[in-house]
CSV table of C-alpha atoms in Angstrom, one decimal:
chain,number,residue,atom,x,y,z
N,1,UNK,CA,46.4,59.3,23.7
N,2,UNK,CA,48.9,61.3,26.5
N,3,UNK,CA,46.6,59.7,29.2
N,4,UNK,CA,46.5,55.9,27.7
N,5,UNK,CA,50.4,56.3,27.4
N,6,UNK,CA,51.2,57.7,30.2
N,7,UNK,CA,48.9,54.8,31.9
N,8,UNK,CA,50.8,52.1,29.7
N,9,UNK,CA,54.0,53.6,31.1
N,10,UNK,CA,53.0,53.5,34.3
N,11,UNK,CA,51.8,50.0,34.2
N,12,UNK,CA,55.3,49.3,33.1
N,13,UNK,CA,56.9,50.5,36.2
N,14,UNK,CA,54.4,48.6,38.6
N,15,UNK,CA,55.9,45.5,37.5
N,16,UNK,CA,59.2,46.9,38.4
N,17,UNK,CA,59.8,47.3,41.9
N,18,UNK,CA,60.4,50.3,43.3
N,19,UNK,CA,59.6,52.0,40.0
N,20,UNK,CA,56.0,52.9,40.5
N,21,UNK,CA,55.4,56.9,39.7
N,22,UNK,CA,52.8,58.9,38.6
N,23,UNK,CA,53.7,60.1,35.3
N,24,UNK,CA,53.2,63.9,33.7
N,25,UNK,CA,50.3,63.5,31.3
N,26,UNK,CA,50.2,66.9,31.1
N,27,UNK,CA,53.8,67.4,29.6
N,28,UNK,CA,52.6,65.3,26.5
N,29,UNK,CA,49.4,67.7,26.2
N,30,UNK,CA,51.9,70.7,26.0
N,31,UNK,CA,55.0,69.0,24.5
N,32,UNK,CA,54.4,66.4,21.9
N,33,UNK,CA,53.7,68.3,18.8
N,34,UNK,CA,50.2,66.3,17.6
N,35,UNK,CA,47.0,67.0,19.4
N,36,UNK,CA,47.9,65.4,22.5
N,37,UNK,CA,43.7,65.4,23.7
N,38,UNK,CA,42.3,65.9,20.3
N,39,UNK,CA,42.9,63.1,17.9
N,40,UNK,CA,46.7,62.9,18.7
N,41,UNK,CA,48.6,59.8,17.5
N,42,UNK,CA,49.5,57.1,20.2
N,43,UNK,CA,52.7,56.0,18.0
N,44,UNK,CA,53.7,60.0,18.3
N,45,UNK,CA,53.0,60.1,21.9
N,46,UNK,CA,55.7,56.8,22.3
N,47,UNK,CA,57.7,58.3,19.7
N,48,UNK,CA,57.7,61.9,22.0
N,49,UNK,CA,58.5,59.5,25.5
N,50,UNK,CA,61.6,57.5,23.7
N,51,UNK,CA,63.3,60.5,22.3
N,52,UNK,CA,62.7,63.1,25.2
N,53,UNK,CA,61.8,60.6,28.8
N,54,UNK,CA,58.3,61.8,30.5
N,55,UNK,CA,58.5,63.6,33.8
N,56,UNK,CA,56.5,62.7,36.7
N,57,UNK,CA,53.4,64.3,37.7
N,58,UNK,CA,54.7,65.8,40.6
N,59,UNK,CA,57.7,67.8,38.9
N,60,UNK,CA,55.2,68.9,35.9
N,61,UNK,CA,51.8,68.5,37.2
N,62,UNK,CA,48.3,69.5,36.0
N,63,UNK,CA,47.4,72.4,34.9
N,64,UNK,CA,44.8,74.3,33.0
N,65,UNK,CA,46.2,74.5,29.6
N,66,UNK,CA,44.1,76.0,26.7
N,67,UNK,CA,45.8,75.6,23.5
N,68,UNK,CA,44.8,72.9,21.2
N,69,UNK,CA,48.3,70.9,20.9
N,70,UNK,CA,52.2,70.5,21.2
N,71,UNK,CA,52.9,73.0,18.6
N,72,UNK,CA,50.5,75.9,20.1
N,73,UNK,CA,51.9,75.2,23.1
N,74,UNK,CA,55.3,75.5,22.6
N,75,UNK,CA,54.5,78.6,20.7
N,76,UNK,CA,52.9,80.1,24.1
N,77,UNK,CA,56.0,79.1,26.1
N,78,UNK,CA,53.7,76.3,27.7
N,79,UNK,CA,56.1,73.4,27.4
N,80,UNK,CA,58.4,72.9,30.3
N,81,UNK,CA,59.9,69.3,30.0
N,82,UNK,CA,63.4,70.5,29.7
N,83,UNK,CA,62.8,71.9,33.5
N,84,UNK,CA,62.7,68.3,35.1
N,85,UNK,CA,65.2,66.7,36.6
N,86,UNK,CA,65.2,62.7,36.3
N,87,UNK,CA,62.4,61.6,33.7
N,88,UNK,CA,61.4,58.0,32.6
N,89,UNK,CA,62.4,56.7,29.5
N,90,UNK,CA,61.3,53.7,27.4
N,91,UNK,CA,61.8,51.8,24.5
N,92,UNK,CA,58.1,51.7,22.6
N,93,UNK,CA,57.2,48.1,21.0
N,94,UNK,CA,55.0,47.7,18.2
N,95,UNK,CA,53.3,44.7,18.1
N,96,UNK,CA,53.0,43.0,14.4
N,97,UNK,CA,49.9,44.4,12.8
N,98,UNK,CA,47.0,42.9,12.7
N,99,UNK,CA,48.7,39.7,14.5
N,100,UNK,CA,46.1,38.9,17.8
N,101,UNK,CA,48.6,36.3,19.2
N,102,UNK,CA,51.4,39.0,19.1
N,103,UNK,CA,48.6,40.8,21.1
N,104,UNK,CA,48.3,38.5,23.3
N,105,UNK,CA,51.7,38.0,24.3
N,106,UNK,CA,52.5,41.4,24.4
N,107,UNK,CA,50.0,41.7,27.4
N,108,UNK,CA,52.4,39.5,29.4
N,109,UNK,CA,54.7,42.7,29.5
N,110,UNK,CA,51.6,44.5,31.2
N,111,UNK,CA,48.6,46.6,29.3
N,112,UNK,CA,49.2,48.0,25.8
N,113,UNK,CA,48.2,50.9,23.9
N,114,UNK,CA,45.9,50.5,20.7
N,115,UNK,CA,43.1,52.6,19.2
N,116,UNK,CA,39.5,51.2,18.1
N,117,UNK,CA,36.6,52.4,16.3
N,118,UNK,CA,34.3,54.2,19.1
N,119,UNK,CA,31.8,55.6,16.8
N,120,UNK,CA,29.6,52.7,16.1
N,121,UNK,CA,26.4,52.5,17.9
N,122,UNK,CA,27.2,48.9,19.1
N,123,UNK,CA,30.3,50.8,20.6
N,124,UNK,CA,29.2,53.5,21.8
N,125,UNK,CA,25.5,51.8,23.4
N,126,UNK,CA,27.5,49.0,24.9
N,127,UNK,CA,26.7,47.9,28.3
N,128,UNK,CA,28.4,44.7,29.1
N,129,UNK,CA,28.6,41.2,27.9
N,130,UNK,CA,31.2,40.4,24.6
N,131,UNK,CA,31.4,43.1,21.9
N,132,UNK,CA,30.8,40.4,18.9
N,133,UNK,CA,29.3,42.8,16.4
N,134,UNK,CA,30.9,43.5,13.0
N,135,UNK,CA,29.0,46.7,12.8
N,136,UNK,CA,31.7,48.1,15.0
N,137,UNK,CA,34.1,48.9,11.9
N,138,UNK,CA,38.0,49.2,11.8
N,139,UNK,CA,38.3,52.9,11.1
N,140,UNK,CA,39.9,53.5,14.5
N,141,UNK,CA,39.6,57.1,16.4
N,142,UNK,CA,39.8,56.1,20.2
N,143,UNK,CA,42.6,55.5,22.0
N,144,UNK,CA,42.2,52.5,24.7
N,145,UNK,CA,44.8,50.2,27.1
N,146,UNK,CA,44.3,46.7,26.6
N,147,UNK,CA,44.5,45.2,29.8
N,148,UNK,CA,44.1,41.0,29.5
N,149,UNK,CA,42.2,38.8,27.4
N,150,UNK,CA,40.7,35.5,28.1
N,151,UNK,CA,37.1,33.4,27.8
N,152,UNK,CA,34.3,33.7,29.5
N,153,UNK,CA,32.5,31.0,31.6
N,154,UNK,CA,31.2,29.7,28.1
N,155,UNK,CA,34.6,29.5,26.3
N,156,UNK,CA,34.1,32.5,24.1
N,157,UNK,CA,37.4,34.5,23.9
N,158,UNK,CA,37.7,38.4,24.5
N,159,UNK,CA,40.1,41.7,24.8
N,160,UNK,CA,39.6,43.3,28.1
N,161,UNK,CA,39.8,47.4,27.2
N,162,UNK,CA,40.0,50.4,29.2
N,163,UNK,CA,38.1,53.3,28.0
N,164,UNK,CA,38.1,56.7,29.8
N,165,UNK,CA,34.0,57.6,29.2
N,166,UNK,CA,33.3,57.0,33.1
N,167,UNK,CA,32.6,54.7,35.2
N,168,UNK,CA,29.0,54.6,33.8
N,169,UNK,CA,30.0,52.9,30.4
N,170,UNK,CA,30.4,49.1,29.8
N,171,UNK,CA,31.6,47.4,32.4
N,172,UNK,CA,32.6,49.8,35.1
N,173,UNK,CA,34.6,51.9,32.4
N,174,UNK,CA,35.9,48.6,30.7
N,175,UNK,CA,34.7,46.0,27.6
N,176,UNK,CA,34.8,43.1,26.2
N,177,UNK,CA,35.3,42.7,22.8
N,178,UNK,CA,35.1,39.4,20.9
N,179,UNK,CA,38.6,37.8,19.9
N,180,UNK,CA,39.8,36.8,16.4
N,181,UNK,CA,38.2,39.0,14.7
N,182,UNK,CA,39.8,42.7,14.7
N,183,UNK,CA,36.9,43.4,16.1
N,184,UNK,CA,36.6,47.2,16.4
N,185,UNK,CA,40.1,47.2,14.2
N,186,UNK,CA,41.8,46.2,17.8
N,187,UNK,CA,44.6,44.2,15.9
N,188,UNK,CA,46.7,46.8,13.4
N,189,UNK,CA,47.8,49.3,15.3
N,190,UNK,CA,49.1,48.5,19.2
N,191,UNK,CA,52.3,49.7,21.0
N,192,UNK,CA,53.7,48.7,24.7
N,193,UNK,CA,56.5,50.6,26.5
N,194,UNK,CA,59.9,48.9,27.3
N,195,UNK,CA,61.7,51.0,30.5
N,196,UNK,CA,65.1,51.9,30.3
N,197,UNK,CA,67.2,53.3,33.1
N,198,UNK,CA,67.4,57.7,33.5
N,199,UNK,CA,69.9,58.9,31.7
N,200,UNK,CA,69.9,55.9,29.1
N,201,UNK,CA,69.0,56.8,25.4
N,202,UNK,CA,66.9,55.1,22.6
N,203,UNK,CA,68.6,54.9,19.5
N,204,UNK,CA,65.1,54.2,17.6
N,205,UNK,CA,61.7,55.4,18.4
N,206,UNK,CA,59.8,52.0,18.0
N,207,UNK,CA,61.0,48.4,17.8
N,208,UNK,CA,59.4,45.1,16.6
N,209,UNK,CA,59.2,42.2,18.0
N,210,UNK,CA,59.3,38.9,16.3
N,211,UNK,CA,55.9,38.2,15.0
N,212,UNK,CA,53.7,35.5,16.9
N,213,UNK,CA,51.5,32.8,15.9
């Protein structure tokens, strides 16, 4: 999840001008203290972003780290955030669970951060076209940016998602999956950053909004 959260933060700032910065995905990788590559949690991620702000790329940049998460790397020294100098900070928003129109609405803020299930053969063979297959499941392991929604020349109603196998998968890197539905268990479980200024401070990890629809 560091990369899809660092992505939804980034997305943030685009729709602030004069905000747009390449945030440090690596500082989550060696920082936030849940496997950051492996399995790590997106709410943790957030959770790491509101209490400590996220540096940009260019003050804590890539580099070939080997241990296995936060807490490994801290052990090795690894973790440098403390050595940047101005760092965003946000406010993350959970979405009611399982609430689609909440969804929805929260894409107006710009692309949110949810996990589905990825290891369904419908999933994982998709090509293109709307994801409408139930086989899909709701056991969710893959963390993806929801990026718009909408029909399709025929009416039928989807979630746009990023995934990050390639450009060789779905659509260009992106699907489609039928809306509705929790298809894919889309709906329980999504998060989207609020900025706040440097040097501001979140007194909680994660608000809610009012629920939707």
């Amino acid at each position: 999840p560091a990369l899809i959260v660092a992505e939804a933060i980034e997305s943030a700032q685009a729709v602030a001008p004069g905000k747009l910065q390449r945030l440090s995905v690596q500082e989550l990788v060696d920082c936030e203290q849940r496997p950051a590559c492996s399995g790590g949690y997106i709410r943790a991620a957030y959770d790491f972003v509101a209490q400590h702000g996220l540096c940009t790329e260019a003050e804590y940049p890539p580099s070939a780290s080997t241990c296995s998460d936060g807490l490994t790397c801290q052990a090795a020294g690894m973790c440098r955030s403390a050595a940047c100098g101005t760092k965003q900070r946000i406010r993350a928003v959970q979405v009611p669970k399982g609430n689609e129109s909440a969804l929805a609405a929260a894409l107006a803020n710009g692309p949110v951060s949810l996990a589905v299930e990825a290891d369904s053969d419908a999933f994982r063979g998709y090509i293109g076209g709307i994801l409408d297959d139930a086989s899909c499941g709701t056991f969710v392991n893959l963390p993806v940016l929801a990026v718009g929604y909408g029909p399709d020349a025929a009416g039928k109603e989807y979630w746009k998602l990023k995934n990050h196998w390639g450009t060789d998968w779905g659509e260009a890197g992106f699907v489609r999956i039928a809306r509705g539905k929790n298809l894919c268990g889309v709906a329980p479980d999504a998060t989207y950053p609020q900025l706040e200024q440097p040097g501001s401070s979140s007194s909680d990890a994660a608000v809610a909004p009012p629920a939707t629809g």
